[in-house]
Amino acid sequence: MDMERDRTAGRIGRRGFLGGMAKVAAGLAGGTAFAGRAAAQDQTLEQLIQQNQRGEFGEGFDSASRTIHMPQASLPTLSPATPQTTEAAIVQYEGIVARGGWPAIPPADKLRLGVRHPSVAPLRQRLIIGGDLEPGAGVADVFDSFVEAAVRRFQVRHGLTVDGVVREQTFRALTIPAEVRLNQLRTNLVRLRTFSGSLGNRFVMVNLPAALIEAVENGSVVSRHIAVVGKPDRPSPDIQSKIVEINFNPYWTVPVSIVRRDLIPKMQAEPDYLTKNRIRIFDPHKNELQPQQINWYSEEAVNYQFKQDPGNFNSLGSIRINFPNAHQVYMHDTPLKNLFGEDFRFHSSGCVRVQNVRELVNWLLSTTPGWSRAEIDQVIRNADRKDARVTPPVPLYWVYVTAWATSDGIAQFREDIYNRDGLGAVGNRG
């Protein structure tokens, strides 16, 4: 009788744990998409439980991955300790390389929860060696909930969409050799040592290859924002400056480089483009011109100023964040919010677009008298054209860091989008 109760308790424990993993996964993915598959996964989870009872997942299945944790959201990319933690990651990856790296994973169209496939067993080994999955998770060829959780952790560490499914981009990142990752860490350690001194109690960091922004206060990330940064052929520059001003409902003055490379070809194809987008033309004497007064099949247009009216159609959105720099770039809102949902977020001409920019601005102006959250909301709601000085100015760092480790011991990697790591084509695939 006691043995039967123990077996029943074990079945309930396994079912509860697997169900809990599914709920955690749903939360990480954003909930709704995962919940839509709940009924189908109930059956899948029951099958996984039965397979575990038959011993197909190995002796350590119940305890697997309990000591594997997601990266801590509060840990900043840049800190005085980051070089030291990255050095520790280098030692770890030197050991991985010395032991032969990780195995090749045979290509598969899509690997996800409940799938049985020959590629799953080497996938398990790859995740175990990389520290995303406990060795006790077994060597079965079934993609169980522990493999899914490990894939999610891997995706977080590599800046990919976190859905626990191995598709093309996740597969490519999984197949980057350990030697390349080790060399990335070594290359970036040199960059990180540049920021090992005092960064300020409050600062903003934009990591360009990660297309990510962090607002850091007293050593912790208080808000994190997805970014859209410069295209590979129009890269955003490295910058160290201070944020000094916020423009609400700004005009957008089109840079000469964009006039030449984008606006002239656009007007040749769509003569009403400027009118539709409420972009006005001014000569050097501030006289307004009409589009038909300009020869768009010449370089004449670069002699004029192009200024877009404020509004929800404006390329800067409702907010522009200013800081002194020699590159004439800035951070801003955008009407194209859909770009923030992409894995590839390199679409700008050098400036940085900020997701949830109002939250960042609320934090930037939290020490500036007269600019409470309510006052900021009102200015934006009324479409008032106003400026706010940031008091005191907030240090800003635009950096190029493709590999680093935080104080939780977790190494993170991003694609060498501007090809500055010197790793060749293979290093550009992850």
CSV table of C-alpha atoms in Angstrom, one decimal:
chain,number,residue,atom,x,y,z
A,1,MET,CA,0.0,0.0,0.0
A,2,ASP,CA,2.8,2.4,0.9
A,3,MET,CA,4.7,1.6,-2.3
A,4,GLU,CA,1.5,2.2,-4.3
A,5,ARG,CA,1.1,5.6,-2.6
A,6,ASP,CA,4.7,6.4,-3.4
A,7,ARG,CA,4.2,5.5,-7.1
A,8,THR,CA,1.1,7.6,-7.2
A,9,ALA,CA,2.8,10.6,-5.5
A,10,GLY,CA,5.7,10.2,-8.0
A,11,ARG,CA,3.3,10.4,-11.0
A,12,ILE,CA,1.6,13.5,-9.5
A,13,GLY,CA,4.9,15.1,-8.8
A,14,ARG,CA,6.1,14.5,-12.3
A,15,ARG,CA,2.9,15.7,-13.8
A,16,GLY,CA,2.9,18.8,-11.6
A,17,PHE,CA,6.5,19.6,-12.5
A,18,LEU,CA,6.0,19.2,-16.2
A,19,GLY,CA,2.9,21.3,-16.1
A,20,GLY,CA,4.8,23.9,-14.1
A,21,MET,CA,7.5,24.0,-16.8
A,22,ALA,CA,4.8,24.5,-19.4
A,23,LYS,CA,3.4,27.5,-17.4
A,24,VAL,CA,6.9,29.0,-17.0
A,25,ALA,CA,7.4,28.6,-20.7
A,26,ALA,CA,4.1,30.2,-21.5
A,27,GLY,CA,5.1,33.2,-19.3
A,28,LEU,CA,8.4,33.6,-21.0
A,29,ALA,CA,6.9,33.5,-24.5
A,30,GLY,CA,4.3,36.1,-23.6
A,31,GLY,CA,1.5,33.7,-22.7
A,32,THR,CA,-1.2,33.9,-25.4
A,33,ALA,CA,0.5,32.0,-28.2
A,34,PHE,CA,1.5,29.2,-25.9
A,35,ALA,CA,-1.9,29.0,-24.2
A,36,GLY,CA,-3.4,28.5,-27.6
A,37,ARG,CA,-1.6,25.1,-27.8
A,38,ALA,CA,-2.6,24.1,-24.3
A,39,ALA,CA,-5.0,21.4,-25.2
A,40,ALA,CA,-2.6,19.7,-27.6
A,41,GLN,CA,0.2,19.9,-25.1
A,42,ASP,CA,-1.9,18.4,-22.3
A,43,GLN,CA,-1.8,15.2,-24.3
A,44,THR,CA,1.9,15.6,-25.2
A,45,LEU,CA,2.8,16.1,-21.5
A,46,GLU,CA,0.9,13.0,-20.5
A,47,GLN,CA,2.9,11.1,-23.1
A,48,LEU,CA,6.1,12.5,-21.7
A,49,ILE,CA,5.1,11.4,-18.2
A,50,GLN,CA,4.4,7.9,-19.5
A,51,GLN,CA,7.7,7.8,-21.3
A,52,ASN,CA,9.5,8.9,-18.1
A,53,GLN,CA,7.8,6.2,-16.2
A,54,ARG,CA,9.3,3.7,-18.7
A,55,GLY,CA,12.7,5.2,-18.1
A,56,GLU,CA,13.2,6.7,-21.5
A,57,PHE,CA,14.4,10.0,-20.1
A,58,GLY,CA,17.0,8.6,-17.8
A,59,GLU,CA,17.3,8.4,-14.0
A,60,GLY,CA,17.9,12.1,-13.5
A,61,PHE,CA,14.8,13.4,-15.3
A,62,ASP,CA,12.9,14.7,-12.3
A,63,SER,CA,15.9,16.7,-11.0
A,64,ALA,CA,17.2,17.9,-14.4
A,65,SER,CA,17.6,21.6,-15.0
A,66,ARG,CA,16.6,22.6,-11.4
A,67,THR,CA,19.9,24.3,-11.0
A,68,ILE,CA,19.9,26.0,-14.5
A,69,HIS,CA,18.6,29.5,-14.3
A,70,MET,CA,17.6,32.2,-16.7
A,71,PRO,CA,19.9,35.3,-16.9
A,72,GLN,CA,19.0,37.9,-14.3
A,73,ALA,CA,17.2,40.8,-15.9
A,74,SER,CA,18.6,43.3,-13.4
A,75,LEU,CA,22.2,42.7,-14.3
A,76,PRO,CA,23.6,45.3,-16.7
A,77,THR,CA,25.8,44.5,-19.7
A,78,LEU,CA,28.3,47.2,-18.7
A,79,SER,CA,29.6,47.3,-15.1
A,80,PRO,CA,33.0,47.6,-13.5
A,81,ALA,CA,32.7,43.8,-12.8
A,82,THR,CA,31.9,42.8,-16.4
A,83,PRO,CA,35.5,42.3,-17.5
A,84,GLN,CA,36.2,40.0,-14.6
A,85,THR,CA,33.1,37.9,-15.2
A,86,THR,CA,33.9,37.7,-18.9
A,87,GLU,CA,37.4,36.5,-18.1
A,88,ALA,CA,35.8,33.7,-16.1
A,89,ALA,CA,33.7,32.8,-19.1
A,90,ILE,CA,36.8,32.7,-21.2
A,91,VAL,CA,38.3,30.1,-18.9
A,92,GLN,CA,35.0,28.1,-19.1
A,93,TYR,CA,35.1,28.2,-22.9
A,94,GLU,CA,38.8,27.3,-23.1
A,95,GLY,CA,37.8,24.2,-21.2
A,96,ILE,CA,35.0,23.5,-23.7
A,97,VAL,CA,37.3,23.9,-26.6
A,98,ALA,CA,40.0,21.7,-25.0
A,99,ARG,CA,37.5,18.9,-24.6
A,100,GLY,CA,36.6,19.1,-28.3
A,101,GLY,CA,33.8,21.6,-28.3
A,102,TRP,CA,30.2,20.5,-28.9
A,103,PRO,CA,28.7,18.1,-31.4
A,104,ALA,CA,27.3,18.9,-34.8
A,105,ILE,CA,23.5,18.8,-34.9
A,106,PRO,CA,22.0,17.3,-38.1
A,107,PRO,CA,19.6,19.8,-39.8
A,108,ALA,CA,15.9,19.6,-39.1
A,109,ASP,CA,13.0,21.7,-40.3
A,110,LYS,CA,11.7,22.5,-36.8
A,111,LEU,CA,12.3,20.9,-33.4
A,112,ARG,CA,9.7,21.6,-30.7
A,113,LEU,CA,8.0,20.1,-27.7
A,114,GLY,CA,6.9,16.5,-28.1
A,115,VAL,CA,8.9,15.8,-31.3
A,116,ARG,CA,11.0,12.7,-31.6
A,117,HIS,CA,13.9,13.2,-34.0
A,118,PRO,CA,17.5,12.0,-34.4
A,119,SER,CA,18.7,15.6,-34.0
A,120,VAL,CA,17.4,15.9,-30.5
A,121,ALA,CA,20.1,13.7,-28.9
A,122,PRO,CA,23.0,15.8,-30.2
A,123,LEU,CA,20.9,18.9,-29.4
A,124,ARG,CA,20.8,17.8,-25.8
A,125,GLN,CA,24.6,17.3,-25.7
A,126,ARG,CA,25.0,20.8,-27.3
A,127,LEU,CA,22.8,22.4,-24.6
A,128,ILE,CA,24.5,20.4,-21.8
A,129,ILE,CA,28.0,21.5,-22.9
A,130,GLY,CA,26.9,25.1,-23.2
A,131,GLY,CA,25.4,25.0,-19.7
A,132,ASP,CA,21.8,25.4,-20.7
A,133,LEU,CA,20.7,21.8,-19.7
A,134,GLU,CA,21.7,19.6,-16.8
A,135,PRO,CA,23.6,16.4,-17.7
A,136,GLY,CA,20.9,14.4,-15.8
A,137,ALA,CA,18.3,15.4,-18.4
A,138,GLY,CA,19.2,12.2,-20.3
A,139,VAL,CA,20.1,11.3,-23.9
A,140,ALA,CA,16.7,10.5,-25.4
A,141,ASP,CA,15.7,11.6,-28.9
A,142,VAL,CA,12.5,13.2,-27.6
A,143,PHE,CA,12.2,16.9,-27.3
A,144,ASP,CA,10.8,17.1,-23.8
A,145,SER,CA,9.9,20.0,-21.6
A,146,PHE,CA,13.5,20.2,-20.2
A,147,VAL,CA,15.0,20.5,-23.7
A,148,GLU,CA,12.4,23.2,-24.4
A,149,ALA,CA,13.3,25.2,-21.3
A,150,ALA,CA,17.0,24.8,-22.2
A,151,VAL,CA,16.3,26.1,-25.7
A,152,ARG,CA,14.5,29.1,-24.3
A,153,ARG,CA,17.5,29.8,-22.1
A,154,PHE,CA,19.8,29.5,-25.1
A,155,GLN,CA,17.6,31.9,-27.0
A,156,VAL,CA,17.7,34.5,-24.2
A,157,ARG,CA,21.5,34.3,-24.1
A,158,HIS,CA,21.8,34.8,-27.8
A,159,GLY,CA,19.2,37.6,-28.2
A,160,LEU,CA,16.7,35.5,-30.2
A,161,THR,CA,12.9,35.2,-30.1
A,162,VAL,CA,12.2,33.1,-27.0
A,163,ASP,CA,9.7,30.4,-28.0
A,164,GLY,CA,11.5,27.2,-27.2
A,165,VAL,CA,11.4,26.1,-30.8
A,166,VAL,CA,14.6,25.4,-32.9
A,167,ARG,CA,14.0,27.1,-36.2
A,168,GLU,CA,16.6,28.5,-38.7
A,169,GLN,CA,18.0,31.3,-36.6
A,170,THR,CA,18.3,29.3,-33.4
A,171,PHE,CA,19.8,26.4,-35.3
A,172,ARG,CA,22.4,28.7,-36.9
A,173,ALA,CA,23.4,30.0,-33.4
A,174,LEU,CA,23.6,26.5,-32.0
A,175,THR,CA,26.0,25.5,-34.8
A,176,ILE,CA,28.5,28.3,-34.2
A,177,PRO,CA,31.7,26.5,-33.2
A,178,ALA,CA,33.0,26.8,-29.6
A,179,GLU,CA,36.3,28.2,-30.9
A,180,VAL,CA,34.4,31.1,-32.5
A,181,ARG,CA,32.6,31.8,-29.3
A,182,LEU,CA,35.8,31.7,-27.3
A,183,ASN,CA,37.4,34.2,-29.7
A,184,GLN,CA,34.4,36.5,-29.5
A,185,LEU,CA,34.8,36.6,-25.7
A,186,ARG,CA,38.5,37.4,-26.0
A,187,THR,CA,37.9,40.1,-28.6
A,188,ASN,CA,35.1,41.7,-26.5
A,189,LEU,CA,37.1,41.6,-23.3
A,190,VAL,CA,39.4,44.3,-24.7
A,191,ARG,CA,36.3,46.5,-25.4
A,192,LEU,CA,34.8,45.8,-22.0
A,193,ARG,CA,38.0,46.8,-20.2
A,194,THR,CA,37.4,50.3,-21.6
A,195,PHE,CA,34.3,50.6,-19.4
A,196,SER,CA,35.8,49.1,-16.2
A,197,GLY,CA,36.0,52.5,-14.5
A,198,SER,CA,33.1,54.6,-13.1
A,199,LEU,CA,30.2,54.7,-15.5
A,200,GLY,CA,28.0,56.9,-13.2
A,201,ASN,CA,25.2,56.0,-10.8
A,202,ARG,CA,22.7,56.6,-13.6
A,203,PHE,CA,23.5,55.9,-17.2
A,204,VAL,CA,22.1,54.6,-20.5
A,205,MET,CA,23.8,52.0,-22.6
A,206,VAL,CA,22.9,51.1,-26.1
A,207,ASN,CA,24.5,47.8,-27.2
A,208,LEU,CA,24.5,48.1,-31.0
A,209,PRO,CA,24.9,44.4,-32.0
A,210,ALA,CA,22.3,43.4,-29.4
A,211,ALA,CA,19.9,46.2,-30.6
A,212,LEU,CA,19.1,46.7,-26.9
A,213,ILE,CA,19.0,49.7,-24.5
A,214,GLU,CA,19.5,49.5,-20.7
A,215,ALA,CA,18.8,52.3,-18.2
A,216,VAL,CA,21.0,51.6,-15.3
A,217,GLU,CA,20.8,53.0,-11.8
A,218,ASN,CA,23.0,52.1,-8.8
A,219,GLY,CA,24.3,49.0,-10.6
A,220,SER,CA,21.0,47.5,-11.6
A,221,VAL,CA,18.9,47.7,-14.8
A,222,VAL,CA,15.8,49.6,-14.1
A,223,SER,CA,14.4,49.3,-17.6
A,224,ARG,CA,15.4,47.6,-20.8
A,225,HIS,CA,14.2,48.6,-24.2
A,226,ILE,CA,14.4,46.9,-27.6
A,227,ALA,CA,16.1,49.2,-30.2
A,228,VAL,CA,16.4,49.5,-33.9
A,229,VAL,CA,19.9,50.6,-34.9
A,230,GLY,CA,21.9,51.3,-38.0
A,231,LYS,CA,21.9,49.1,-41.1
A,232,PRO,CA,25.1,47.1,-41.8
A,233,ASP,CA,25.9,49.6,-44.6
A,234,ARG,CA,25.0,52.6,-42.4
A,235,PRO,CA,26.2,51.5,-39.0
A,236,SER,CA,25.5,53.4,-35.8
A,237,PRO,CA,28.7,54.8,-34.3
A,238,ASP,CA,30.3,54.1,-30.9
A,239,ILE,CA,29.6,57.1,-28.7
A,240,GLN,CA,30.3,58.3,-25.2
A,241,SER,CA,28.3,61.4,-24.4
A,242,LYS,CA,25.6,62.7,-22.0
A,243,ILE,CA,21.9,63.0,-22.7
A,244,VAL,CA,21.0,66.7,-22.2
A,245,GLU,CA,17.6,67.4,-23.8
A,246,ILE,CA,14.3,65.8,-24.7
A,247,ASN,CA,12.3,67.2,-27.6
A,248,PHE,CA,8.5,66.5,-27.5
A,249,ASN,CA,6.6,66.4,-30.8
A,250,PRO,CA,9.7,67.4,-32.8
A,251,TYR,CA,10.2,68.4,-36.3
A,252,TRP,CA,12.4,66.1,-38.3
A,253,THR,CA,15.1,67.7,-40.4
A,254,VAL,CA,16.2,65.1,-43.0
A,255,PRO,CA,20.0,64.6,-43.0
A,256,VAL,CA,21.8,65.4,-46.3
A,257,SER,CA,23.0,61.7,-46.5
A,258,ILE,CA,19.4,60.5,-46.5
A,259,VAL,CA,18.4,63.2,-49.0
A,260,ARG,CA,21.0,61.9,-51.4
A,261,ARG,CA,20.6,58.2,-50.8
A,262,ASP,CA,16.9,57.9,-50.1
A,263,LEU,CA,14.8,61.0,-50.7
A,264,ILE,CA,16.0,61.7,-54.3
A,265,PRO,CA,15.3,58.1,-55.5
A,266,LYS,CA,12.0,58.1,-53.7
A,267,MET,CA,10.9,61.3,-55.4
A,268,GLN,CA,11.9,60.0,-58.8
A,269,ALA,CA,9.6,57.0,-58.1
A,270,GLU,CA,6.8,58.8,-56.2
A,271,PRO,CA,6.6,62.5,-57.1
A,272,ASP,CA,3.9,63.1,-54.3
A,273,TYR,CA,6.0,61.4,-51.6
A,274,LEU,CA,7.0,64.7,-49.8
A,275,THR,CA,3.4,66.0,-49.9
A,276,LYS,CA,2.0,62.7,-48.5
A,277,ASN,CA,4.5,62.7,-45.7
A,278,ARG,CA,4.2,66.4,-44.9
A,279,ILE,CA,7.8,67.1,-45.6
A,280,ARG,CA,8.5,70.8,-46.4
A,281,ILE,CA,11.4,72.2,-48.5
A,282,PHE,CA,13.3,75.3,-47.6
A,283,ASP,CA,16.0,77.1,-49.4
A,284,PRO,CA,19.1,78.7,-47.6
A,285,HIS,CA,17.0,81.8,-47.0
A,286,LYS,CA,14.2,79.9,-45.3
A,287,ASN,CA,11.8,80.4,-48.3
A,288,GLU,CA,9.5,77.4,-48.7
A,289,LEU,CA,9.7,75.7,-52.1
A,290,GLN,CA,7.3,73.2,-53.9
A,291,PRO,CA,8.5,69.8,-54.9
A,292,GLN,CA,7.9,70.5,-58.6
A,293,GLN,CA,10.5,73.4,-58.4
A,294,ILE,CA,13.3,70.9,-57.9
A,295,ASN,CA,15.1,68.8,-60.6
A,296,TRP,CA,14.9,65.3,-58.9
A,297,TYR,CA,17.2,63.8,-61.6
A,298,SER,CA,20.1,65.9,-60.3
A,299,GLU,CA,22.0,66.6,-57.1
A,300,GLU,CA,20.1,69.9,-56.7
A,301,ALA,CA,18.0,68.7,-53.8
A,302,VAL,CA,21.0,68.4,-51.4
A,303,ASN,CA,21.2,72.2,-51.4
A,304,TYR,CA,17.9,72.5,-49.6
A,305,GLN,CA,16.5,71.7,-46.1
A,306,PHE,CA,13.8,69.1,-45.8
A,307,LYS,CA,11.7,69.4,-42.6
A,308,GLN,CA,8.9,67.0,-41.6
A,309,ASP,CA,6.0,68.4,-39.5
A,310,PRO,CA,5.3,67.0,-36.0
A,311,GLY,CA,2.7,64.3,-35.8
A,312,ASN,CA,2.1,60.6,-35.4
A,313,PHE,CA,3.4,60.2,-39.0
A,314,ASN,CA,6.7,61.9,-38.2
A,315,SER,CA,9.8,59.7,-38.6
A,316,LEU,CA,10.9,60.6,-35.0
A,317,GLY,CA,7.5,59.8,-33.5
A,318,SER,CA,6.6,61.9,-30.5
A,319,ILE,CA,10.0,62.1,-28.8
A,320,ARG,CA,13.6,62.8,-29.7
A,321,ILE,CA,16.5,62.3,-27.2
A,322,ASN,CA,19.5,64.6,-27.8
A,323,PHE,CA,23.2,64.4,-26.8
A,324,PRO,CA,26.3,66.1,-28.1
A,325,ASN,CA,28.1,64.0,-30.8
A,326,ALA,CA,30.1,64.5,-33.9
A,327,HIS,CA,27.9,62.1,-35.9
A,328,GLN,CA,24.6,64.1,-35.9
A,329,VAL,CA,22.7,61.1,-34.5
A,330,TYR,CA,20.1,60.8,-31.7
A,331,MET,CA,17.6,58.5,-30.1
A,332,HIS,CA,13.9,58.7,-30.9
A,333,ASP,CA,10.5,57.3,-31.0
A,334,THR,CA,9.1,55.9,-34.3
A,335,PRO,CA,5.7,55.3,-36.0
A,336,LEU,CA,7.0,51.9,-37.2
A,337,LYS,CA,6.5,50.0,-34.0
A,338,ASN,CA,6.4,46.6,-35.8
A,339,LEU,CA,10.2,46.7,-36.3
A,340,PHE,CA,10.7,46.1,-32.6
A,341,GLY,CA,9.2,42.7,-32.9
A,342,GLU,CA,11.8,41.4,-35.4
A,343,ASP,CA,14.9,39.4,-34.5
A,344,PHE,CA,16.8,41.5,-37.1
A,345,ARG,CA,16.6,45.1,-36.0
A,346,PHE,CA,19.1,46.9,-38.1
A,347,HIS,CA,17.1,49.3,-40.3
A,348,SER,CA,18.1,52.8,-39.4
A,349,SER,CA,20.6,55.2,-41.0
A,350,GLY,CA,22.6,55.5,-37.8
A,351,CYS,CA,20.1,56.8,-35.2
A,352,VAL,CA,18.6,54.6,-32.6
A,353,ARG,CA,14.8,54.0,-32.4
A,354,VAL,CA,13.6,53.2,-28.9
A,355,GLN,CA,10.8,50.8,-27.9
A,356,ASN,CA,8.6,52.2,-25.1
A,357,VAL,CA,10.5,55.4,-25.3
A,358,ARG,CA,8.1,57.2,-23.0
A,359,GLU,CA,9.2,55.0,-20.1
A,360,LEU,CA,12.8,55.8,-20.8
A,361,VAL,CA,12.1,59.5,-20.9
A,362,ASN,CA,10.1,59.3,-17.6
A,363,TRP,CA,13.2,57.9,-16.0
A,364,LEU,CA,15.6,60.4,-17.7
A,365,LEU,CA,13.4,63.3,-16.4
A,366,SER,CA,12.7,61.9,-13.0
A,367,THR,CA,15.3,64.2,-11.5
A,368,THR,CA,14.2,67.3,-13.5
A,369,PRO,CA,11.7,69.6,-11.8
A,370,GLY,CA,8.5,70.2,-13.7
A,371,TRP,CA,8.5,67.0,-15.7
A,372,SER,CA,6.4,64.5,-13.8
A,373,ARG,CA,5.0,61.5,-15.6
A,374,ALA,CA,1.6,63.2,-15.8
A,375,GLU,CA,3.1,66.4,-17.3
A,376,ILE,CA,5.0,64.3,-19.9
A,377,ASP,CA,1.8,62.4,-20.9
A,378,GLN,CA,-0.1,65.7,-21.2
A,379,VAL,CA,2.5,67.3,-23.5
A,380,ILE,CA,2.5,64.3,-25.8
A,381,ARG,CA,-1.3,64.0,-25.7
A,382,ASN,CA,-1.7,67.6,-26.6
A,383,ALA,CA,0.9,67.4,-29.4
A,384,ASP,CA,2.6,70.5,-27.8
A,385,ARG,CA,6.0,71.3,-29.3
A,386,LYS,CA,8.2,71.5,-26.2
A,387,ASP,CA,11.8,70.8,-25.0
A,388,ALA,CA,13.0,69.6,-21.6
A,389,ARG,CA,16.6,69.9,-20.3
A,390,VAL,CA,17.8,66.8,-18.5
A,391,THR,CA,19.0,67.8,-15.1
A,392,PRO,CA,21.6,66.6,-14.4
A,393,PRO,CA,22.7,65.2,-17.8
A,394,VAL,CA,22.8,61.4,-17.9
A,395,PRO,CA,25.9,59.6,-19.2
A,396,LEU,CA,25.3,57.7,-22.5
A,397,TYR,CA,27.3,54.8,-24.0
A,398,TRP,CA,26.7,53.4,-27.5
A,399,VAL,CA,28.9,50.3,-27.5
A,400,TYR,CA,29.7,47.4,-29.7
A,401,VAL,CA,29.7,44.3,-27.5
A,402,THR,CA,28.9,40.9,-29.1
A,403,ALA,CA,30.0,38.6,-26.2
A,404,TRP,CA,30.1,39.2,-22.4
A,405,ALA,CA,29.3,37.5,-19.1
A,406,THR,CA,27.3,39.0,-16.2
A,407,SER,CA,27.9,38.4,-12.5
A,408,ASP,CA,25.5,35.4,-12.5
A,409,GLY,CA,28.1,33.6,-14.6
A,410,ILE,CA,26.0,33.4,-17.8
A,411,ALA,CA,27.7,34.2,-21.1
A,412,GLN,CA,25.8,36.0,-23.7
A,413,PHE,CA,26.5,36.3,-27.5
A,414,ARG,CA,25.2,38.4,-30.3
A,415,GLU,CA,25.7,38.5,-34.1
A,416,ASP,CA,28.7,40.5,-35.3
A,417,ILE,CA,26.4,42.5,-37.4
A,418,TYR,CA,29.0,45.1,-38.5
A,419,ASN,CA,31.7,42.5,-39.0
A,420,ARG,CA,34.1,44.1,-36.4
A,421,ASP,CA,35.1,41.0,-34.5
A,422,GLY,CA,37.4,39.7,-37.3
A,423,LEU,CA,35.8,36.3,-37.1
A,424,GLY,CA,34.9,35.9,-40.8
A,425,ALA,CA,31.6,34.6,-42.2
A,426,VAL,CA,31.1,31.8,-39.6
A,427,GLY,CA,31.1,34.3,-36.8
A,428,ASN,CA,28.4,36.3,-38.6
A,429,ARG,CA,25.9,33.4,-38.6
A,430,GLY,CA,24.9,33.4,-35.0
